[in-house]
Structures are given as C-alpha cells and as structure tokens.
PDB file of C-alpha atoms in Angstrom:
ATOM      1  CA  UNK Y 276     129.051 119.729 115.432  1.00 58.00           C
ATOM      2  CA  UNK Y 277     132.750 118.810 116.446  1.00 62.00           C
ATOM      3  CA  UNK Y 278     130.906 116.293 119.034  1.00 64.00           C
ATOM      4  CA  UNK Y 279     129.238 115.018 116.138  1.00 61.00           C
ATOM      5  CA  UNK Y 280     132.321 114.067 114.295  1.00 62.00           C
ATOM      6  CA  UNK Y 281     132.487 117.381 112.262  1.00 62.00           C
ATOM      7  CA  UNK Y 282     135.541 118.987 110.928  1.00 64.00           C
ATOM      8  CA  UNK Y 283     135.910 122.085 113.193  1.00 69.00           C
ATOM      9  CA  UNK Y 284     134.951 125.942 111.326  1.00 72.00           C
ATOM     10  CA  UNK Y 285     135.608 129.119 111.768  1.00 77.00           C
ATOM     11  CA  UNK Y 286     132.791 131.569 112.432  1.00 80.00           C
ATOM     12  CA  UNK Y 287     133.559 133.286 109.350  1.00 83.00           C
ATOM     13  CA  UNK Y 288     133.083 129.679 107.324  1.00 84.00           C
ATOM     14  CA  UNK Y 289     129.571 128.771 109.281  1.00 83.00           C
ATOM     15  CA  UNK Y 290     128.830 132.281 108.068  1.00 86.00           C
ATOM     16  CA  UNK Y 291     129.258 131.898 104.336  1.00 88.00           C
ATOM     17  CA  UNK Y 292     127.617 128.268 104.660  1.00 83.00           C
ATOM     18  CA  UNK Y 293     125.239 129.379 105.974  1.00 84.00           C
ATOM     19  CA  UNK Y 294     124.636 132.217 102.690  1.00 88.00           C
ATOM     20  CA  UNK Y 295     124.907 129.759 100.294  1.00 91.00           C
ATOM     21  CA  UNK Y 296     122.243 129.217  98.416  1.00 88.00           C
ATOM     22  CA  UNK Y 297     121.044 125.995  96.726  1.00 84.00           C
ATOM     23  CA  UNK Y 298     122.269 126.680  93.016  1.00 87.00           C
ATOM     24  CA  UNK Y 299     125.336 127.518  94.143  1.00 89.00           C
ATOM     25  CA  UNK Y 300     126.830 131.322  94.120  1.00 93.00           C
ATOM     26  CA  UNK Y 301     130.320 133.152  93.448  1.00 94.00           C
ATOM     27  CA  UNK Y 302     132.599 134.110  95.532  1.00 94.00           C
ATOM     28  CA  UNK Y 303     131.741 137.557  94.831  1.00 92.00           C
ATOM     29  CA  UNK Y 304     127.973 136.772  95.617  1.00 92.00           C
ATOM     30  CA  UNK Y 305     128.808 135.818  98.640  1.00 93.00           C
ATOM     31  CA  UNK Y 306     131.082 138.230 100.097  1.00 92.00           C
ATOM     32  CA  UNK Y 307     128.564 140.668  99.450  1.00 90.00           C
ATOM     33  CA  UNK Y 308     126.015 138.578 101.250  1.00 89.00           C
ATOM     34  CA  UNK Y 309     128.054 137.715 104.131  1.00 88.00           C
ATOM     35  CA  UNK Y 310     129.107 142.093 103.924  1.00 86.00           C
ATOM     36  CA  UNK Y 311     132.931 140.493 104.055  1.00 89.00           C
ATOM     37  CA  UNK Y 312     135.565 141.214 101.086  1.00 91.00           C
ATOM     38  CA  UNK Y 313     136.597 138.956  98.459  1.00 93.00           C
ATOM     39  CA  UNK Y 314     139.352 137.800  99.823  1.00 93.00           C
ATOM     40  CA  UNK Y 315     137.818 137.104 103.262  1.00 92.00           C
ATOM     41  CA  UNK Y 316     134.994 134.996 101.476  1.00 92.00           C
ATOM     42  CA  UNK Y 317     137.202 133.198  99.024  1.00 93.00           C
ATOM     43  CA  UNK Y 318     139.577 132.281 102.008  1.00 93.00           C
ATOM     44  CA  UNK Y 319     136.634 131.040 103.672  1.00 92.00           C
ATOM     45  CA  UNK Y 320     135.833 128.954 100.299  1.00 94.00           C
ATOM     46  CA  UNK Y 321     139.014 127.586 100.513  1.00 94.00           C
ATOM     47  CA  UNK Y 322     139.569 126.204 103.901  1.00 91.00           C
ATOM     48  CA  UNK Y 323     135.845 124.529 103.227  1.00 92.00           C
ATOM     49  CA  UNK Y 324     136.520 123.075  99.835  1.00 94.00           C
ATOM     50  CA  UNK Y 325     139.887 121.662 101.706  1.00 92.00           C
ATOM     51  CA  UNK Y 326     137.743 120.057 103.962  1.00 89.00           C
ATOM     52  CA  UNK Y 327     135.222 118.647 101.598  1.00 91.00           C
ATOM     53  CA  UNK Y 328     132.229 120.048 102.124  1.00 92.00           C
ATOM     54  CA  UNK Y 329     132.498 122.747  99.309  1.00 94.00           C
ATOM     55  CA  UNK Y 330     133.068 122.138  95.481  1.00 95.00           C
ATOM     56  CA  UNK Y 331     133.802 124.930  92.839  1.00 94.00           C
ATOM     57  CA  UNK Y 332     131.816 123.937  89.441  1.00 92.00           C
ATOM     58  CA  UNK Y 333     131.574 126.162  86.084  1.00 90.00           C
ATOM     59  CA  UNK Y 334     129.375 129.050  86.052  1.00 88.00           C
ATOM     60  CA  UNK Y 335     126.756 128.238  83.312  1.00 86.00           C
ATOM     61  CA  UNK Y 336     126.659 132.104  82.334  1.00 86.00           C
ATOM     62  CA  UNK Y 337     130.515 132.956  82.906  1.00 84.00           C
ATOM     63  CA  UNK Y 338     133.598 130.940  81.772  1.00 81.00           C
ATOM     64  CA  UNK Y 339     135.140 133.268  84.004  1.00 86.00           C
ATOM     65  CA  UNK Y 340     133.391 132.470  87.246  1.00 87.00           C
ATOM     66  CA  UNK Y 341     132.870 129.118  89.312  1.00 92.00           C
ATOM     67  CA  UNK Y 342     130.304 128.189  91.450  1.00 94.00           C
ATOM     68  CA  UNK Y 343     130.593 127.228  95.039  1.00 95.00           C
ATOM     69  CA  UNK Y 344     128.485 124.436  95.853  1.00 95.00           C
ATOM     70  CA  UNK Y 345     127.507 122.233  98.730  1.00 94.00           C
ATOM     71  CA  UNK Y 346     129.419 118.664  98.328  1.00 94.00           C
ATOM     72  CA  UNK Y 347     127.226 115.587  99.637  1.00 94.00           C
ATOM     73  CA  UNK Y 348     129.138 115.701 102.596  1.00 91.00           C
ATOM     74  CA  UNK Y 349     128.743 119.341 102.740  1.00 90.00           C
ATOM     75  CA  UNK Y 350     125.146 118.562 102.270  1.00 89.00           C
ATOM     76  CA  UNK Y 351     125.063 116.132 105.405  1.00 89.00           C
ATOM     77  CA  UNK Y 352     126.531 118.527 107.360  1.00 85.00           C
ATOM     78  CA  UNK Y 353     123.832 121.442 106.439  1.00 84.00           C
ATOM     79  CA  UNK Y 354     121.666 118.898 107.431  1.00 87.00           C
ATOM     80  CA  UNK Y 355     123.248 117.584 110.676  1.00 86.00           C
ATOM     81  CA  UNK Y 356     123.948 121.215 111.820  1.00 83.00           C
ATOM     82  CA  UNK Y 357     119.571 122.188 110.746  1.00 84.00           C
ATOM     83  CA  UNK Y 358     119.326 119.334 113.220  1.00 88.00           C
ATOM     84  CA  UNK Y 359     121.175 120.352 116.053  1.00 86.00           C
ATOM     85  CA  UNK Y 360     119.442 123.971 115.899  1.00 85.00           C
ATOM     86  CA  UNK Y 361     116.704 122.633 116.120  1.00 91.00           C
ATOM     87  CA  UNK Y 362     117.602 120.567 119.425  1.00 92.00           C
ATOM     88  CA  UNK Y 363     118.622 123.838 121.010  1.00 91.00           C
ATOM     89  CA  UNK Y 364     115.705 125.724 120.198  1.00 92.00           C
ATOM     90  CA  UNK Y 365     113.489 122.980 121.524  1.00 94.00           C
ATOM     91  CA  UNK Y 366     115.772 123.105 124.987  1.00 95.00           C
ATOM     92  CA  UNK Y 367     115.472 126.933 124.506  1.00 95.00           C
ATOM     93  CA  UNK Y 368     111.568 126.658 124.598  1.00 95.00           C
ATOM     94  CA  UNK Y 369     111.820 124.071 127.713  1.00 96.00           C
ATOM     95  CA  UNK Y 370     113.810 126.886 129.757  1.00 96.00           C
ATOM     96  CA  UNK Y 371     111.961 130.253 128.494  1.00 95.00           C
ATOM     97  CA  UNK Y 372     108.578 129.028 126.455  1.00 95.00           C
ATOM     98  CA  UNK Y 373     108.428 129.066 122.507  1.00 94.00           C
ATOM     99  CA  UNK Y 374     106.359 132.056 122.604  1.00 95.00           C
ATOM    100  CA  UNK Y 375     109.836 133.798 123.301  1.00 95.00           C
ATOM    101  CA  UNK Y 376     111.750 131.089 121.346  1.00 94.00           C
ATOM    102  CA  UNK Y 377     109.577 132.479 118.267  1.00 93.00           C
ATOM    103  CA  UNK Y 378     109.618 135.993 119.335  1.00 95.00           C
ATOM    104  CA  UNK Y 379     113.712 135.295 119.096  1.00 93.00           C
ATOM    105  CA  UNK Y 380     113.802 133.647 115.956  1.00 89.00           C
ATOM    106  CA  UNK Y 381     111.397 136.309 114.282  1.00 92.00           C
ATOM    107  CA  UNK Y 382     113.807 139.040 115.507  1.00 92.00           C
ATOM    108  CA  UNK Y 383     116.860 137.319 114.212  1.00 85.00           C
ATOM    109  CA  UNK Y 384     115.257 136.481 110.432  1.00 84.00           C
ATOM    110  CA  UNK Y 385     114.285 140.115 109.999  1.00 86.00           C
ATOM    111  CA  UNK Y 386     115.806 142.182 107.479  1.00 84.00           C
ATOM    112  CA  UNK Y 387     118.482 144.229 109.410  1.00 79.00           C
ATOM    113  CA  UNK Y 388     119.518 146.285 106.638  1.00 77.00           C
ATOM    114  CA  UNK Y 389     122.805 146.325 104.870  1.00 72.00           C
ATOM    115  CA  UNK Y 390     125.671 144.824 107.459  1.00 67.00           C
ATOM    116  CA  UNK Y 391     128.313 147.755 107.876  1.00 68.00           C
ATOM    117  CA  UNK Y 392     131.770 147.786 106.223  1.00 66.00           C
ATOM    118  CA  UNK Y 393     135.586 148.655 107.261  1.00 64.00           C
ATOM    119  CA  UNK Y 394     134.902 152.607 106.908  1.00 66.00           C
ATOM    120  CA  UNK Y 395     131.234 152.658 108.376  1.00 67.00           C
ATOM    121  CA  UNK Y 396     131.528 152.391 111.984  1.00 61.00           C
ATOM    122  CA  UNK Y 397     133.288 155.592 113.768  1.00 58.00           C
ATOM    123  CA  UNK Y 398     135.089 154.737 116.611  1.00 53.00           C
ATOM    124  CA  UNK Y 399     133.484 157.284 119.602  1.00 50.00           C
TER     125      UNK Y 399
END
C-alpha cells in the first residue's frame, strides 16, 4: 500500500479497518470485534480519522455514541488494498496452485472462536 502512495498503518489500524462494517460501528463495537480494549480501538480510530480515511458521524439510535465510518478516501483505500490481495493470492496460486490458495483462504475465514484477552493466556 505505502508503494501505492498510501499513508503508512499500524497492524492494529489494518485490523480495525478491516472490522468495519459498511454502516459504520462504535468504537465499542469494534474493540470487541477486533478482541482489543477501548482505548486500543479508539486510538486506532484516531490515528485513521487523522489521516483521512475515517470519519466519526452521529449514531442514529444514541446521541451519546458516533459512528466510525469509511471516508471516500478511506473507501479508495479499502478498495486499493481488496486489490492488492487479490494480486498476491493470484501470485500465491502461480507458486503453490489455488487448490491450496483456497484451502488457505477457507482456513483463515473460519470462525476461530472468541480471540483471547489480557488474563486468558497462562504463561507455561
């Protein structure tokens, strides 16, 4: 994306781009999407609305909450980024077949259960 002309992210930013949905969602929606805190998410909000590619909006239901929204650029980018995984899956499937490439991607889009948090993992 950078070599694209893309403002650089953090991991943690792809991430909660990447669990946006199309309506829009709350911070809080998202942190417990992305299995993050509050804070972590609406930091990551934050650096991306800096940038331009996120916009906070009313909540129709709550005066109290916003919505966090793809900007047009943000948009673009979604777009641009849909478009360059799709490039490397295609290379993927050169080097090891798209039976695998499919096998991958069906692995990775399963349901993998609730992601862990702070207190869950024991350190053995």
């Amino acid at each position: 994306m950078e070599a694209a002309g893309a403002a650089p992210v953090s991991p943690t930013q792809v991430q909660l781009f990447a669990a946006l949905d199309d309506q829009g969602s709350t911070v809080s929606e998202l942190a417990r999407r992305m299995g993050v805190t509050r804070q972590t998410a609406h930091q990551a909000v934050h650096g991306l609305v800096a940038a331009g590619l996120l916009e906070q909006a009313p909540h129709p239901a709550s005066a109290r909450q916003r919505l966090i929204r793809r900007t047009r650029e943000g948009e673009r980018a979604h777009r641009q980024a849909g478009a360059i995984l799709e490039q490397l899956e295609e290379q993927l499937a050169g080097r090891i077949g798209r039976e695998l490439v499919d096998a991958l991607r069906t692995t990775l889009e399963a349901p993998w259960g609730r992601p862990p948090g702070p207190g869950d993992l024991s350190q053995k």
